[in-house]
Structure formats: structure tokens, C-alpha cells
Amino acid sequence: MDASVRKRRRKATAENRNDEIISLTNVSKAYSTGAPALKEVNLHISKGEFVFIVGDSGSGKSTLIKLLMRELTITSGEIKVMGYDLSRIKHRKIPKFRRNIGIVFQDFRLLKDRNVYENVAFAQRIIQKSNKEIRRNVPSILAVVGLAGKYKAKPRQLSGGEQQRVALARALVNEPAILLADEPTGNLDPKNSLEIMRLLEQINENGTTVLVVTHNKEIVNAMQKRVVTLKRGVIVSDEEKGGYIDED
Ligand code: ADP
Ligand code: MG
């Protein structure tokens, strides 16, 4: 190998490292009771990746999501997200850090007495966007999730799939670099599940790094993305274009 090739290779490695948006090194997390929820986890995710996190109930998936958004702190190891060392970040900096992250949950968590528009606008008001910006951004993100025509509806007037799309719009309206989804299709039928996953894929194609916790075996196998499998708090496999690994 000549020197220029070696140099190019070194450069590529350095660039890859700079591209890292999430990094966990020997991360363990113990709650006050029971066995540790995560044990010596090493996980590195580059900007723009789409990653499924799978594993049985109790394997530590939600704990991982909560650590990534700094809702919980690790017991040992190192966790970095967008360059923030989450064990050292000052409390007053946490809101600014969280602006980089959008999150959706299985149970949607919409404001029941507010309409679709207000549910999404709320996220913009928290970060003090002007009314002018809100009037521009909210309809535009509602169009992305296919709900432009339903902006006046209340959550109870929507199907589960539609409610999850509102939650997705709310998570995306502040243009986060990372989208975390903890079992986003857990309450949806197969057709709506697939639609939500396609939306997540589209959001990823537009540059957002996406992590999806799911039990949806068919979708994971069909989508051919990176799949990280947790078992009792340990990463037991991490595969590009992976599939859902069955127990036993
Ligand atoms: P998953 O999302 O994969 O179902 P969790 O991350 O919710 O798993 O839980 C991992 C383990 O940590 C489980 O054994 C669970 O009982 C435990 N656990 C989760 N939350 C708490 C908590 N707040 N206090 C004590 N143990 C917890
Ligand atoms: Mg969970």
C-alpha cells in the first residue's frame, strides 16, 4: 500500500469518527433494585443511520432510550450524544441538549383537549418560536405526515395511526438531529404500523438519525436496516441489514 492510500484510509477513519452522533462505551445502568438493566453496552451510531433496537420485554430497550435523552444517567461507562457527555452535562444545559432529540412513544402522549395543530405548535412554543414561524412550520410538518386536512381535529377524533402521526409531527417540528421511537407501532394494526415505519424511513432519508425500538418482526425483517438485539441488558448482536432474531 502506498503512502497516499494509507493517508486516505486514515482520513476516512477520522471522518467516520467525526460522523458519530451516538456513542456508548462500556455503559452499565443499574436501578436501585434488581439486576442491572444494561451491562457493558458498546454502541456507536453515525449521523444519518437508521437503527432498530429489538429484544424481549425487560431486555433494557426503554432504559437505553431514556439514557439517550438524559432522562436517566448511567451507572458506569461513557455516553456521548451529539458531542455532549451525558454524565457531565450541566442541568441548565439539558433543555438545550434535548432540542436535538425528537421522541415518540407507544401511547402517543398527545394533549387530549388540544387539537392537532395545537399539539404540534406546543413543541414550538416551548422553544420560543415566533407565531410567524409556528404558522409556517406546523402546517408544513403536518403535510409531511399526511395530516394537513385534520389540523382542527382533537386526538379522540383520530385513529391510532393518525394520532401517532401527530406525535411524529410534534417530535419533528423542531427539526431534531435524532429521532427516538420507543415501540411506536405497539398500539397500531399492521397497515398503520407499516405506514408509520415508512414515514420513519422517509424522515431518515432526509438526514435525521433514527432509532426505533420495536417488536414488529415482519417489519424489521422486511426493512433491511441495522438491527441491534438486546438480551437481559447485553447487546447479543448488531448487524447491518439484519433481521429479527428469535428466542430459542
Ligand atoms: P424493555 O424496554 O426492553 O422492556 P426496560 O428498559 O424497561 O426493558 O427494563 C429493563 C429492566 O430494568 C427490567 O428488568 C425492568 O424491570 C427494570 N427496570 C426498568 N425500569 C425500572 C425502574 N424504574 N426501577 C427498577 N427497575 C426498572
Ligand atoms: Mg420498553
CSV table of C-alpha atoms and ligand atoms in Angstrom, one decimal:
chain,number,residue,atom,x,y,z
A,1,MET,CA,0.0,0.0,0.0
A,2,ASP,CA,1.5,3.4,-0.9
A,3,ALA,CA,1.5,6.3,1.4
A,4,SER,CA,-1.3,8.2,-0.3
A,5,VAL,CA,-3.7,5.2,0.1
A,6,ARG,CA,-2.7,4.9,3.8
A,7,LYS,CA,-3.3,8.6,4.2
A,8,ARG,CA,-6.7,8.4,2.6
A,9,ARG,CA,-7.7,5.4,4.8
A,10,ARG,CA,-6.7,7.3,7.9
A,11,LYS,CA,-8.7,10.2,6.8
A,12,ALA,CA,-11.7,8.0,6.2
A,13,THR,CA,-11.5,6.6,9.7
A,14,ALA,CA,-11.2,10.1,11.2
A,15,GLU,CA,-14.2,11.2,9.3
A,16,ASN,CA,-16.2,8.2,10.4
A,17,ARG,CA,-15.4,9.1,14.0
A,18,ASN,CA,-16.5,12.7,13.4
A,19,ASP,CA,-19.7,11.3,12.0
A,20,GLU,CA,-20.5,9.6,15.2
A,21,ILE,CA,-23.6,11.1,16.7
A,22,ILE,CA,-24.3,8.5,19.5
A,23,SER,CA,-21.6,6.6,21.3
A,24,LEU,CA,-21.9,4.3,24.4
A,25,THR,CA,-18.7,2.8,25.7
A,26,ASN,CA,-18.9,0.1,28.4
A,27,VAL,CA,-22.2,1.6,29.6
A,28,SER,CA,-23.9,-0.1,32.5
A,29,LYS,CA,-27.1,1.1,34.2
A,30,ALA,CA,-28.4,-0.3,37.4
A,31,TYR,CA,-31.7,0.7,39.1
A,32,SER,CA,-31.7,0.7,42.9
A,33,THR,CA,-33.5,-2.7,42.8
A,34,GLY,CA,-32.8,-5.9,40.7
A,35,ALA,CA,-30.2,-6.9,38.3
A,36,PRO,CA,-28.5,-4.1,36.1
A,37,ALA,CA,-30.8,-3.2,33.2
A,38,LEU,CA,-27.8,-2.6,30.9
A,39,LYS,CA,-24.4,-4.3,31.2
A,40,GLU,CA,-21.2,-3.1,29.5
A,41,VAL,CA,-23.0,-1.8,26.4
A,42,ASN,CA,-20.9,-0.6,23.4
A,43,LEU,CA,-22.9,1.0,20.7
A,44,HIS,CA,-21.7,3.5,18.1
A,45,ILE,CA,-24.2,5.2,15.7
A,46,SER,CA,-23.2,7.5,12.9
A,47,LYS,CA,-25.1,10.5,11.7
A,48,GLY,CA,-27.9,9.5,9.3
A,49,GLU,CA,-28.2,5.9,10.3
A,50,PHE,CA,-31.5,4.0,10.8
A,51,VAL,CA,-31.2,1.5,13.6
A,52,PHE,CA,-33.8,-0.9,15.0
A,53,ILE,CA,-33.4,-1.9,18.7
A,54,VAL,CA,-35.1,-5.3,19.4
A,55,GLY,CA,-35.2,-7.7,22.3
A,56,ASP,CA,-37.6,-9.3,24.7
A,57,SER,CA,-39.6,-7.3,27.2
A,58,GLY,CA,-37.3,-6.4,30.1
A,59,SER,CA,-34.1,-6.6,28.0
A,60,GLY,CA,-33.3,-2.9,28.5
A,61,LYS,CA,-34.6,-1.1,25.4
A,62,SER,CA,-36.5,1.6,27.1
A,63,THR,CA,-33.7,2.1,29.6
A,64,LEU,CA,-31.4,2.8,26.6
A,65,ILE,CA,-33.8,5.3,25.1
A,66,LYS,CA,-34.1,7.1,28.5
A,67,LEU,CA,-30.3,7.3,28.8
A,68,LEU,CA,-30.0,8.7,25.3
A,69,MET,CA,-32.4,11.6,26.2
A,70,ARG,CA,-30.8,12.1,29.5
A,71,GLU,CA,-33.9,11.2,31.4
A,72,LEU,CA,-31.7,8.8,33.3
A,73,THR,CA,-28.0,8.8,34.0
A,74,ILE,CA,-25.6,5.8,33.5
A,75,THR,CA,-24.1,4.0,36.4
A,76,SER,CA,-20.7,3.5,34.7
A,77,GLY,CA,-19.0,3.9,31.3
A,78,GLU,CA,-19.4,6.8,28.9
A,79,ILE,CA,-22.3,8.0,26.9
A,80,LYS,CA,-22.0,10.8,24.3
A,81,VAL,CA,-24.8,12.2,22.2
A,82,MET,CA,-24.2,15.0,19.7
A,83,GLY,CA,-20.9,15.6,21.4
A,84,TYR,CA,-22.5,16.1,24.9
A,85,ASP,CA,-21.0,13.8,27.6
A,86,LEU,CA,-24.3,13.0,29.3
A,87,SER,CA,-22.6,12.1,32.6
A,88,ARG,CA,-21.1,15.6,32.8
A,89,ILE,CA,-23.7,17.8,31.2
A,90,LYS,CA,-24.8,20.6,33.5
A,91,HIS,CA,-28.5,20.6,34.5
A,92,ARG,CA,-29.1,24.0,32.9
A,93,LYS,CA,-27.8,22.7,29.6
A,94,ILE,CA,-30.2,19.7,29.4
A,95,PRO,CA,-33.1,21.6,27.8
A,96,LYS,CA,-30.7,22.8,25.0
A,97,PHE,CA,-29.4,19.3,24.6
A,98,ARG,CA,-32.9,17.9,24.3
A,99,ARG,CA,-33.8,20.2,21.4
A,100,ASN,CA,-31.6,17.9,19.3
A,101,ILE,CA,-33.8,14.9,20.0
A,102,GLY,CA,-37.4,14.1,19.0
A,103,ILE,CA,-39.2,11.3,20.7
A,104,VAL,CA,-42.3,9.2,20.2
A,105,PHE,CA,-43.9,6.6,22.4
A,106,GLN,CA,-46.2,3.7,22.0
A,107,ASP,CA,-49.1,5.6,23.7
A,108,PHE,CA,-48.8,8.8,21.6
A,109,ARG,CA,-49.0,11.1,24.7
A,110,LEU,CA,-51.0,13.9,23.0
A,111,LEU,CA,-52.7,16.7,24.8
A,112,LYS,CA,-56.3,15.5,24.7
A,113,ASP,CA,-58.0,18.8,25.0
A,114,ARG,CA,-56.0,20.4,22.2
A,115,ASN,CA,-56.4,20.0,18.5
A,116,VAL,CA,-53.8,18.6,16.1
A,117,TYR,CA,-52.4,22.0,15.2
A,118,GLU,CA,-52.0,23.0,18.9
A,119,ASN,CA,-50.4,19.7,19.8
A,120,VAL,CA,-47.7,20.3,17.3
A,121,ALA,CA,-47.4,24.1,17.8
A,122,PHE,CA,-46.9,23.4,21.6
A,123,ALA,CA,-43.5,21.9,20.8
A,124,GLN,CA,-42.5,25.1,19.0
A,125,ARG,CA,-43.8,27.4,21.8
A,126,ILE,CA,-41.6,25.6,24.3
A,127,ILE,CA,-38.5,26.7,22.3
A,128,GLN,CA,-40.0,30.1,21.9
A,129,LYS,CA,-40.5,30.2,18.2
A,130,SER,CA,-42.4,33.2,16.9
A,131,ASN,CA,-46.0,32.9,15.9
A,132,LYS,CA,-45.0,33.7,12.4
A,133,GLU,CA,-42.6,30.7,12.4
A,134,ILE,CA,-45.2,28.5,14.0
A,135,ARG,CA,-47.8,29.4,11.4
A,136,ARG,CA,-45.2,28.3,8.7
A,137,ASN,CA,-43.7,25.2,10.3
A,138,VAL,CA,-46.8,23.5,11.8
A,139,PRO,CA,-48.7,23.1,8.5
A,140,SER,CA,-45.6,22.1,6.7
A,141,ILE,CA,-44.8,19.2,9.1
A,142,LEU,CA,-48.4,18.1,9.2
A,143,ALA,CA,-48.3,17.8,5.4
A,144,VAL,CA,-45.2,15.6,5.7
A,145,VAL,CA,-47.1,13.2,8.0
A,146,GLY,CA,-50.2,13.3,5.8
A,147,LEU,CA,-52.4,15.2,8.2
A,148,ALA,CA,-52.7,18.6,6.6
A,149,GLY,CA,-56.5,18.3,6.4
A,150,LYS,CA,-57.0,17.3,10.0
A,151,TYR,CA,-55.4,20.2,11.8
A,152,LYS,CA,-58.6,21.1,13.7
A,153,ALA,CA,-59.4,17.6,14.9
A,154,LYS,CA,-59.0,16.6,18.6
A,155,PRO,CA,-57.0,13.4,19.3
A,156,ARG,CA,-60.2,11.4,20.2
A,157,GLN,CA,-61.5,12.1,16.7
A,158,LEU,CA,-58.5,10.4,15.1
A,159,SER,CA,-57.5,6.8,14.5
A,160,GLY,CA,-54.5,5.4,16.4
A,161,GLY,CA,-52.4,5.7,13.2
A,162,GLU,CA,-53.3,9.3,12.8
A,163,GLN,CA,-52.6,10.1,16.5
A,164,GLN,CA,-49.2,8.6,16.1
A,165,ARG,CA,-48.6,10.7,13.0
A,166,VAL,CA,-49.5,13.8,15.1
A,167,ALA,CA,-47.0,12.6,17.8
A,168,LEU,CA,-44.4,12.2,15.0
A,169,ALA,CA,-45.1,15.7,13.6
A,170,ARG,CA,-44.7,17.1,17.2
A,171,ALA,CA,-41.4,15.2,17.5
A,172,LEU,CA,-40.1,16.6,14.2
A,173,VAL,CA,-41.3,20.1,14.1
A,174,ASN,CA,-38.2,21.5,15.9
A,175,GLU,CA,-36.0,19.6,13.3
A,176,PRO,CA,-34.2,17.3,15.7
A,177,ALA,CA,-31.0,15.6,14.6
A,178,ILE,CA,-32.0,12.4,16.2
A,179,LEU,CA,-35.5,10.8,16.4
A,180,LEU,CA,-36.0,8.1,19.1
A,181,ALA,CA,-39.1,5.9,18.9
A,182,ASP,CA,-40.0,3.5,21.7
A,183,GLU,CA,-42.4,0.9,20.3
A,184,PRO,CA,-44.1,3.5,18.1
A,185,THR,CA,-46.3,0.8,16.4
A,186,GLY,CA,-47.1,-1.1,19.6
A,187,ASN,CA,-50.7,0.1,19.6
A,188,LEU,CA,-51.3,0.0,15.8
A,189,ASP,CA,-52.7,-2.5,13.3
A,190,PRO,CA,-50.3,-3.9,10.6
A,191,LYS,CA,-51.4,-1.4,8.0
A,192,ASN,CA,-50.8,1.7,10.2
A,193,SER,CA,-47.7,0.1,11.6
A,194,LEU,CA,-46.2,-0.1,8.1
A,195,GLU,CA,-47.2,3.4,7.3
A,196,ILE,CA,-45.5,4.8,10.4
A,197,MET,CA,-42.4,2.8,9.6
A,198,ARG,CA,-42.3,4.1,6.1
A,199,LEU,CA,-42.6,7.6,7.5
A,200,LEU,CA,-39.7,7.0,9.8
A,201,GLU,CA,-37.7,5.7,6.8
A,202,GLN,CA,-38.6,8.8,4.8
A,203,ILE,CA,-37.6,11.1,7.8
A,204,ASN,CA,-34.3,9.2,7.9
A,205,GLU,CA,-33.7,9.6,4.2
A,206,ASN,CA,-34.0,13.3,4.8
A,207,GLY,CA,-31.0,13.1,7.1
A,208,THR,CA,-32.4,12.5,10.6
A,209,THR,CA,-30.7,9.7,12.6
A,210,VAL,CA,-33.5,7.3,13.6
A,211,LEU,CA,-33.5,4.7,16.4
A,212,VAL,CA,-36.6,2.6,16.6
A,213,VAL,CA,-37.4,0.1,19.4
A,214,THR,CA,-39.9,-2.4,18.1
A,215,HIS,CA,-41.3,-5.9,18.5
A,216,ASN,CA,-42.6,-5.9,14.9
A,217,LYS,CA,-40.7,-8.9,13.5
A,218,GLU,CA,-42.2,-8.7,10.0
A,219,ILE,CA,-41.3,-5.0,9.5
A,220,VAL,CA,-37.8,-5.4,10.9
A,221,ASN,CA,-37.2,-8.3,8.5
A,222,ALA,CA,-38.7,-6.5,5.6
A,223,MET,CA,-36.8,-3.2,6.0
A,224,GLN,CA,-33.2,-4.5,5.9
A,225,LYS,CA,-31.8,-1.9,8.3
A,226,ARG,CA,-29.2,-2.2,11.1
A,227,VAL,CA,-30.6,-4.3,13.9
A,228,VAL,CA,-29.2,-4.2,17.5
A,229,THR,CA,-30.5,-7.1,19.7
A,230,LEU,CA,-30.5,-6.8,23.5
A,231,LYS,CA,-30.9,-9.7,25.8
A,232,ARG,CA,-31.0,-9.2,29.5
A,233,GLY,CA,-29.1,-5.9,29.2
A,234,VAL,CA,-26.4,-7.1,26.9
A,235,ILE,CA,-26.1,-6.5,23.1
A,236,VAL,CA,-26.0,-10.0,21.7
A,237,SER,CA,-26.0,-9.0,18.1
A,238,ASP,CA,-25.5,-5.9,15.9
A,239,GLU,CA,-26.0,-6.4,12.2
A,240,GLU,CA,-26.2,-4.3,9.1
A,241,LYS,CA,-29.3,-5.2,7.1
A,242,GLY,CA,-30.2,-7.5,9.9
A,243,GLY,CA,-33.3,-9.4,10.9
A,244,TYR,CA,-35.3,-10.1,14.0
A,245,ILE,CA,-33.5,-12.8,16.0
A,246,ASP,CA,-36.0,-15.2,17.5
A,247,GLU,CA,-35.5,-16.6,21.0
A,248,ASP,CA,-34.8,-20.3,21.3
B,1,ADP,P1,-37.6,-3.1,27.8
B,1,ADP,O1,-38.0,-1.7,27.4
B,1,ADP,O2,-36.7,-3.8,26.9
B,1,ADP,O3,-38.9,-3.9,28.1
B,1,ADP,P2,-36.7,-1.8,30.3
B,1,ADP,O4,-35.6,-1.0,29.9
B,1,ADP,O5,-38.0,-1.1,30.5
B,1,ADP,O6,-36.9,-3.0,29.2
B,1,ADP,O7,-36.3,-2.6,31.6
B,1,ADP,C1,-35.1,-3.3,31.7
B,1,ADP,C2,-35.0,-3.9,33.2
B,1,ADP,O8,-34.9,-2.8,34.1
B,1,ADP,C3,-36.2,-4.7,33.6
B,1,ADP,O9,-35.7,-5.8,34.4
B,1,ADP,C4,-37.0,-3.8,34.4
B,1,ADP,O10,-37.8,-4.5,35.3
B,1,ADP,C5,-36.0,-2.9,35.0
B,1,ADP,N1,-36.5,-1.6,35.3
B,1,ADP,C6,-37.0,-0.7,34.4
B,1,ADP,N2,-37.3,0.5,34.9
B,1,ADP,C7,-37.0,0.3,36.3
B,1,ADP,C8,-37.2,1.2,37.4
B,1,ADP,N3,-37.6,2.4,37.3
B,1,ADP,N4,-36.8,0.7,38.6
B,1,ADP,C9,-36.3,-0.5,38.7
B,1,ADP,N5,-36.1,-1.4,37.7
B,1,ADP,C10,-36.5,-1.0,36.5
B,2,MG,MG,-39.8,-0.8,26.9
